[in-house]
mmCIF file of C-alpha atoms in Angstrom:
data_model
loop_
_atom_site.group_PDB
_atom_site.id
_atom_site.type_symbol
_atom_site.label_atom_id
_atom_site.label_comp_id
_atom_site.label_asym_id
_atom_site.label_seq_id
_atom_site.Cartn_x
_atom_site.Cartn_y
_atom_site.Cartn_z
ATOM 1 C CA MET A 1 204.986 21.014 208.847
ATOM 2 C CA LYS A 2 207.643 22.994 206.965
ATOM 3 C CA SER A 3 206.954 21.003 203.788
ATOM 4 C CA ARG A 4 203.211 21.786 203.978
ATOM 5 C CA THR A 5 203.885 25.493 204.457
ATOM 6 C CA LEU A 6 206.374 25.458 201.587
ATOM 7 C CA ALA A 7 203.918 23.588 199.337
ATOM 8 C CA LEU A 8 201.117 26.036 200.198
ATOM 9 C CA SER A 9 203.421 29.009 199.582
ATOM 10 C CA LEU A 10 204.445 27.591 196.201
ATOM 11 C CA LEU A 11 200.795 26.998 195.284
ATOM 12 C CA VAL A 12 199.841 30.595 196.149
ATOM 13 C CA PHE A 13 202.908 31.980 194.364
ATOM 14 C CA ALA A 14 202.228 29.873 191.257
ATOM 15 C CA SER A 15 198.685 31.246 191.022
ATOM 16 C CA LEU A 16 199.753 34.939 191.186
ATOM 17 C CA PRO A 17 200.295 35.409 187.427
ATOM 18 C CA ALA A 18 196.802 34.038 186.765
ATOM 19 C CA ILE A 19 195.318 36.460 189.292
ATOM 20 C CA ALA A 20 197.244 39.374 187.733
ATOM 21 C CA ALA A 21 196.071 38.341 184.257
ATOM 22 C CA ASP A 22 192.465 38.294 185.471
ATOM 23 C CA LYS A 23 192.831 41.852 186.789
ATOM 24 C CA VAL A 24 194.100 43.033 183.399
ATOM 25 C CA ASP A 25 191.121 41.377 181.682
ATOM 26 C CA TYR A 26 188.655 42.918 184.132
ATOM 27 C CA LYS A 27 190.284 46.322 183.727
ATOM 28 C CA SER A 28 190.033 46.120 179.927
ATOM 29 C CA MET A 29 186.442 44.940 180.167
ATOM 30 C CA ALA A 30 185.577 47.807 182.520
ATOM 31 C CA LYS A 31 187.125 50.360 180.138
ATOM 32 C CA GLN A 32 185.193 48.891 177.198
ATOM 33 C CA GLN A 33 181.929 48.926 179.149
ATOM 34 C CA ALA A 34 182.486 52.537 180.234
ATOM 35 C CA GLY A 35 183.207 53.527 176.629
ATOM 36 C CA ASN A 36 180.104 51.693 175.408
ATOM 37 C CA TYR A 37 177.965 53.354 178.076
ATOM 38 C CA ALA A 38 179.233 56.810 177.121
ATOM 39 C CA ALA A 39 178.780 56.151 173.388
ATOM 40 C CA GLU A 40 175.227 54.965 173.983
ATOM 41 C CA LYS A 41 174.163 57.712 176.403
ATOM 42 C CA LEU A 42 175.769 60.537 174.395
ATOM 43 C CA ASN A 43 174.737 59.109 170.993
ATOM 44 C CA LEU A 44 178.342 59.179 169.827
ATOM 45 C CA PRO A 45 178.468 57.989 166.215
ATOM 46 C CA THR A 46 180.777 55.189 165.154
ATOM 47 C CA ALA A 47 183.230 56.186 162.435
ATOM 48 C CA ALA A 48 182.540 54.541 159.088
ATOM 49 C CA PRO A 49 185.408 52.566 157.570
ATOM 50 C CA ALA A 50 186.730 53.898 154.272
ATOM 51 C CA GLY A 51 185.126 52.266 151.240
ATOM 52 C CA ALA A 52 182.186 50.771 153.135
ATOM 53 C CA LYS A 53 178.931 50.648 151.207
ATOM 54 C CA VAL A 54 175.526 48.975 151.144
ATOM 55 C CA TYR A 55 173.480 48.279 148.052
ATOM 56 C CA PHE A 56 170.692 46.164 146.550
ATOM 57 C CA PRO A 57 172.354 43.416 144.476
ATOM 58 C CA THR A 58 169.119 41.954 143.064
ATOM 59 C CA LEU A 59 166.939 45.059 142.651
ATOM 60 C CA LYS A 60 167.522 48.247 140.721
ATOM 61 C CA ASP A 61 165.770 51.570 140.455
ATOM 62 C CA GLY A 62 162.684 51.278 138.238
ATOM 63 C CA ASP A 63 162.190 47.498 138.585
ATOM 64 C CA THR A 64 158.664 46.074 138.433
ATOM 65 C CA VAL A 65 158.155 43.193 140.864
ATOM 66 C CA SER A 66 155.427 40.990 142.317
ATOM 67 C CA SER A 67 154.586 40.834 145.997
ATOM 68 C CA PRO A 68 155.942 39.294 148.131
ATOM 69 C CA VAL A 69 159.308 40.852 147.207
ATOM 70 C CA THR A 70 162.598 39.278 148.241
ATOM 71 C CA VAL A 71 165.063 42.040 149.104
ATOM 72 C CA VAL A 72 168.736 41.066 149.352
ATOM 73 C CA PHE A 73 171.151 43.379 151.189
ATOM 74 C CA GLY A 74 174.632 43.876 149.749
ATOM 75 C CA LEU A 75 177.603 45.020 151.830
ATOM 76 C CA ALA A 76 181.197 45.880 150.906
ATOM 77 C CA ALA A 77 184.284 46.591 153.064
ATOM 78 C CA MET A 78 182.588 45.683 156.376
ATOM 79 C CA GLY A 79 181.185 42.691 158.207
ATOM 80 C CA ILE A 80 177.886 41.789 159.849
ATOM 81 C CA ALA A 81 177.410 41.519 163.617
ATOM 82 C CA PRO A 82 174.176 41.351 165.607
ATOM 83 C CA ALA A 83 172.891 44.509 167.267
ATOM 84 C CA GLY A 84 174.392 44.980 170.703
ATOM 85 C CA THR A 85 177.654 43.326 169.618
ATOM 86 C CA GLN A 86 180.442 45.870 169.324
ATOM 87 C CA VAL A 87 183.094 44.585 166.954
ATOM 88 C CA GLU A 88 185.142 47.061 164.949
ATOM 89 C CA GLY A 89 184.275 47.149 161.243
ATOM 90 C CA THR A 90 180.856 45.526 161.679
ATOM 91 C CA GLY A 91 177.209 46.533 161.915
ATOM 92 C CA HIS A 92 173.768 45.460 160.763
ATOM 93 C CA HIS A 93 171.173 46.465 158.177
ATOM 94 C CA HIS A 94 168.112 48.708 158.428
ATOM 95 C CA LEU A 95 165.640 48.954 155.562
ATOM 96 C CA LEU A 96 163.734 52.188 155.007
ATOM 97 C CA ILE A 97 160.451 51.732 153.155
ATOM 98 C CA ASP A 98 158.688 54.655 151.471
ATOM 99 C CA GLY A 99 161.064 57.359 152.687
ATOM 100 C CA PRO A 100 160.646 57.893 156.418
ATOM 101 C CA THR A 101 162.501 60.842 157.922
ATOM 102 C CA ILE A 102 165.328 59.731 160.191
ATOM 103 C CA ASP A 103 167.707 61.498 162.558
ATOM 104 C CA TYR A 104 171.222 60.335 161.668
ATOM 105 C CA THR A 105 172.512 61.385 165.112
ATOM 106 C CA MET A 106 170.234 58.996 167.010
ATOM 107 C CA PRO A 107 169.595 55.236 167.055
ATOM 108 C CA LEU A 108 167.028 54.345 164.406
ATOM 109 C CA PRO A 109 163.547 53.665 165.772
ATOM 110 C CA MET A 110 161.719 50.466 164.855
ATOM 111 C CA THR A 111 158.590 51.266 162.835
ATOM 112 C CA ASP A 112 156.595 49.863 159.923
ATOM 113 C CA GLN A 113 158.786 51.983 157.627
ATOM 114 C CA ILE A 114 162.113 51.310 159.370
ATOM 115 C CA LYS A 115 162.848 47.590 159.546
ATOM 116 C CA HIS A 116 165.695 46.391 161.773
ATOM 117 C CA PHE A 117 167.794 43.354 160.958
ATOM 118 C CA GLY A 118 169.652 43.214 164.258
ATOM 119 C CA LYS A 119 170.239 39.466 164.159
ATOM 120 C CA GLY A 120 172.560 39.964 161.200
ATOM 121 C CA GLN A 121 170.084 39.050 158.471
ATOM 122 C CA THR A 122 171.138 39.800 154.892
ATOM 123 C CA GLU A 123 167.759 39.528 153.186
ATOM 124 C CA THR A 124 164.036 39.750 153.833
ATOM 125 C CA THR A 125 160.706 39.158 152.134
ATOM 126 C CA LEU A 126 158.278 42.093 152.059
ATOM 127 C CA THR A 127 154.568 42.056 151.345
ATOM 128 C CA LEU A 128 153.939 45.383 149.648
ATOM 129 C CA THR A 129 150.717 46.806 148.233
ATOM 130 C CA PRO A 130 150.492 47.350 144.467
ATOM 131 C CA GLY A 131 152.000 50.636 143.334
ATOM 132 C CA LYS A 132 155.277 52.519 143.677
ATOM 133 C CA HIS A 133 157.479 52.083 146.746
ATOM 134 C CA THR A 134 160.920 53.389 147.693
ATOM 135 C CA LEU A 135 163.580 51.287 149.415
ATOM 136 C CA GLN A 136 166.856 52.374 150.999
ATOM 137 C CA LEU A 137 169.411 50.598 153.171
ATOM 138 C CA VAL A 138 171.087 52.290 156.134
ATOM 139 C CA PHE A 139 173.842 50.389 157.923
ATOM 140 C CA GLY A 140 173.813 50.787 161.697
ATOM 141 C CA ASP A 141 176.332 50.175 164.438
ATOM 142 C CA TRP A 142 175.902 48.012 167.554
ATOM 143 C CA LYS A 143 173.430 50.522 169.025
ATOM 144 C CA HIS A 144 171.293 50.928 165.847
ATOM 145 C CA GLN A 145 172.848 54.327 165.085
ATOM 146 C CA PRO A 146 173.940 55.189 161.533
ATOM 147 C CA PHE A 147 177.699 55.395 161.027
ATOM 148 C CA ASN A 148 179.422 58.722 160.465
ATOM 149 C CA PRO A 149 179.483 59.383 157.612
ATOM 150 C CA SER A 150 176.325 57.429 156.918
ATOM 151 C CA ILE A 151 176.675 54.137 155.075
ATOM 152 C CA GLN A 152 173.516 54.079 153.002
ATOM 153 C CA SER A 153 172.386 52.887 149.613
ATOM 154 C CA ASP A 154 170.874 55.008 146.917
ATOM 155 C CA LYS A 155 167.108 55.208 147.321
ATOM 156 C CA ILE A 156 165.435 53.069 144.662
ATOM 157 C CA THR A 157 161.838 53.096 143.447
ATOM 158 C CA ILE A 158 160.151 49.829 142.580
ATOM 159 C CA THR A 159 156.678 49.182 141.225
ATOM 160 C CA VAL A 160 154.714 46.321 142.706
ATOM 161 C CA LYS A 161 152.153 44.858 140.304
#
Protein backbone atom coordinates (compact mmCIF):
# COMPACT_ATOMS: atom_id res chain seq x y z
CA MET A 1 0.00 0.00 0.00
CA LYS A 2 2.88 2.34 0.86
CA SER A 3 4.42 1.79 -2.59
CA ARG A 4 1.14 2.73 -4.33
CA THR A 5 0.81 5.90 -2.26
CA LEU A 6 4.44 6.78 -2.95
CA ALA A 7 4.01 6.12 -6.69
CA LEU A 8 0.84 8.25 -6.79
CA SER A 9 2.57 11.05 -4.86
CA LEU A 10 5.52 10.97 -7.26
CA LEU A 11 3.16 11.06 -10.25
CA VAL A 12 1.30 14.10 -8.88
CA PHE A 13 4.56 15.83 -7.93
CA ALA A 14 6.09 15.15 -11.36
CA SER A 15 3.11 16.77 -13.08
CA LEU A 16 3.28 20.02 -11.03
CA PRO A 17 5.74 21.86 -13.31
CA ALA A 18 3.49 21.13 -16.30
CA ILE A 19 0.48 22.49 -14.43
CA ALA A 20 2.43 25.62 -13.43
CA ALA A 21 3.58 26.11 -17.03
CA ASP A 22 -0.02 25.87 -18.23
CA LYS A 23 -1.05 28.61 -15.78
CA VAL A 24 1.68 30.90 -17.12
CA ASP A 25 0.49 30.27 -20.69
CA TYR A 26 -3.14 30.93 -19.76
CA LYS A 27 -2.15 34.09 -17.91
CA SER A 28 -0.21 35.39 -20.91
CA MET A 29 -3.06 34.49 -23.23
CA ALA A 30 -5.56 36.29 -20.98
CA LYS A 31 -3.39 39.43 -20.92
CA GLN A 32 -3.08 39.37 -24.72
CA GLN A 33 -6.83 38.90 -25.16
CA ALA A 34 -7.58 41.76 -22.75
CA GLY A 35 -5.15 44.00 -24.63
CA ASN A 36 -6.69 43.03 -27.97
CA TYR A 37 -10.19 43.69 -26.65
CA ALA A 38 -9.20 47.14 -25.39
CA ALA A 39 -7.38 48.01 -28.63
CA GLU A 40 -10.40 46.96 -30.66
CA LYS A 41 -13.07 48.63 -28.52
CA LEU A 42 -11.12 51.88 -28.06
CA ASN A 43 -9.82 51.96 -31.67
CA LEU A 44 -6.25 52.20 -30.42
CA PRO A 45 -3.94 52.49 -33.43
CA THR A 46 -1.00 50.15 -33.87
CA ALA A 47 2.34 51.92 -34.10
CA ALA A 48 3.92 51.76 -37.55
CA PRO A 49 7.43 50.31 -37.71
CA ALA A 50 10.12 52.70 -38.90
CA GLY A 51 10.78 52.50 -42.63
CA ALA A 52 7.58 50.62 -43.47
CA LYS A 53 6.03 51.50 -46.81
CA VAL A 54 3.57 50.25 -49.41
CA TYR A 55 3.74 50.96 -53.11
CA PHE A 56 2.67 49.81 -56.58
CA PRO A 57 5.63 47.95 -58.13
CA THR A 58 4.03 47.41 -61.55
CA LEU A 59 1.97 50.59 -62.01
CA LYS A 60 2.99 54.22 -61.95
CA ASP A 61 1.16 57.51 -61.97
CA GLY A 62 -0.06 58.33 -65.48
CA ASP A 63 -0.03 54.76 -66.86
CA THR A 64 -2.58 53.79 -69.51
CA VAL A 65 -3.87 50.24 -69.05
CA SER A 66 -6.53 47.86 -70.34
CA SER A 67 -9.24 46.36 -68.18
CA PRO A 68 -9.07 44.02 -66.38
CA VAL A 69 -6.08 45.55 -64.56
CA THR A 70 -3.72 43.45 -62.46
CA VAL A 71 -2.65 45.46 -59.42
CA VAL A 72 0.36 44.19 -57.47
CA PHE A 73 0.91 45.42 -53.90
CA GLY A 74 4.47 46.17 -52.77
CA LEU A 75 5.53 46.19 -49.12
CA ALA A 76 8.83 47.06 -47.42
CA ALA A 77 10.02 46.64 -43.80
CA MET A 78 6.94 44.66 -42.67
CA GLY A 79 5.28 41.31 -43.20
CA ILE A 80 1.83 40.10 -44.22
CA ALA A 81 -0.62 38.43 -41.82
CA PRO A 82 -4.33 37.76 -42.29
CA ALA A 83 -6.82 40.12 -40.68
CA GLY A 84 -7.60 39.11 -37.12
CA THR A 85 -4.06 37.76 -36.63
CA GLN A 86 -2.05 40.00 -34.33
CA VAL A 87 1.64 39.53 -35.00
CA GLU A 88 4.01 42.42 -34.41
CA GLY A 89 5.36 44.00 -37.60
CA THR A 90 2.60 42.60 -39.83
CA GLY A 91 -0.66 43.71 -41.40
CA HIS A 92 -2.64 43.44 -44.61
CA HIS A 93 -3.48 45.56 -47.65
CA HIS A 94 -6.48 47.76 -48.43
CA LEU A 95 -6.93 49.28 -51.88
CA LEU A 96 -8.71 52.62 -52.23
CA ILE A 97 -10.27 53.17 -55.65
CA ASP A 98 -11.25 56.64 -56.86
CA GLY A 99 -10.45 58.47 -53.63
CA PRO A 100 -12.96 57.55 -50.94
CA THR A 101 -12.77 59.54 -47.71
CA ILE A 102 -11.56 57.43 -44.81
CA ASP A 103 -11.23 57.95 -41.06
CA TYR A 104 -7.69 56.96 -40.11
CA THR A 105 -8.73 56.50 -36.46
CA MET A 106 -11.24 53.74 -37.23
CA PRO A 107 -11.17 50.32 -38.91
CA LEU A 108 -11.63 50.72 -42.65
CA PRO A 109 -15.11 49.83 -43.90
CA MET A 110 -15.55 47.39 -46.77
CA THR A 111 -17.11 49.14 -49.77
CA ASP A 112 -16.87 49.13 -53.56
CA GLN A 113 -14.16 51.80 -53.23
CA ILE A 114 -12.32 50.25 -50.27
CA LYS A 115 -11.20 46.71 -51.04
CA HIS A 116 -9.93 44.52 -48.19
CA PHE A 117 -7.26 41.89 -48.67
CA GLY A 118 -7.56 40.34 -45.22
CA LYS A 119 -6.41 36.89 -46.29
CA GLY A 120 -2.95 38.31 -46.95
CA GLN A 121 -3.30 38.71 -50.71
CA THR A 122 -0.57 40.70 -52.47
CA GLU A 123 -2.32 41.37 -55.76
CA THR A 124 -5.75 41.61 -57.36
CA THR A 125 -7.41 41.98 -60.74
CA LEU A 126 -9.83 44.90 -61.14
CA THR A 127 -12.44 45.42 -63.82
CA LEU A 128 -12.56 49.18 -64.24
CA THR A 129 -14.63 51.29 -66.63
CA PRO A 130 -12.80 53.26 -69.34
CA GLY A 131 -11.49 56.60 -68.13
CA LYS A 132 -9.33 57.95 -65.31
CA HIS A 133 -9.17 56.19 -61.94
CA THR A 134 -7.12 56.76 -58.80
CA LEU A 135 -5.57 53.96 -56.75
CA GLN A 136 -3.97 54.09 -53.31
CA LEU A 137 -2.80 51.43 -50.87
CA VAL A 138 -3.37 51.71 -47.12
CA PHE A 139 -1.82 49.06 -44.90
CA GLY A 140 -4.01 47.97 -42.00
CA ASP A 141 -3.39 46.16 -38.75
CA TRP A 142 -5.12 43.00 -37.48
CA LYS A 143 -8.36 44.93 -36.93
CA HIS A 144 -8.40 46.69 -40.35
CA GLN A 145 -7.27 49.99 -38.80
CA PRO A 146 -4.55 52.07 -40.48
CA PHE A 147 -1.24 52.17 -38.61
CA ASN A 148 -0.08 55.31 -36.84
CA PRO A 149 1.45 57.01 -38.66
CA SER A 150 -0.40 55.73 -41.69
CA ILE A 151 1.45 53.39 -44.02
CA GLN A 152 0.05 54.38 -47.39
CA SER A 153 1.22 54.68 -50.95
CA ASP A 154 1.14 57.78 -53.05
CA LYS A 155 -2.18 58.10 -54.85
CA ILE A 156 -1.70 57.29 -58.54
CA THR A 157 -3.96 58.06 -61.49
CA ILE A 158 -4.30 55.52 -64.27
CA THR A 159 -6.27 55.72 -67.50
CA VAL A 160 -8.21 52.67 -68.56
CA LYS A 161 -8.72 52.45 -72.33
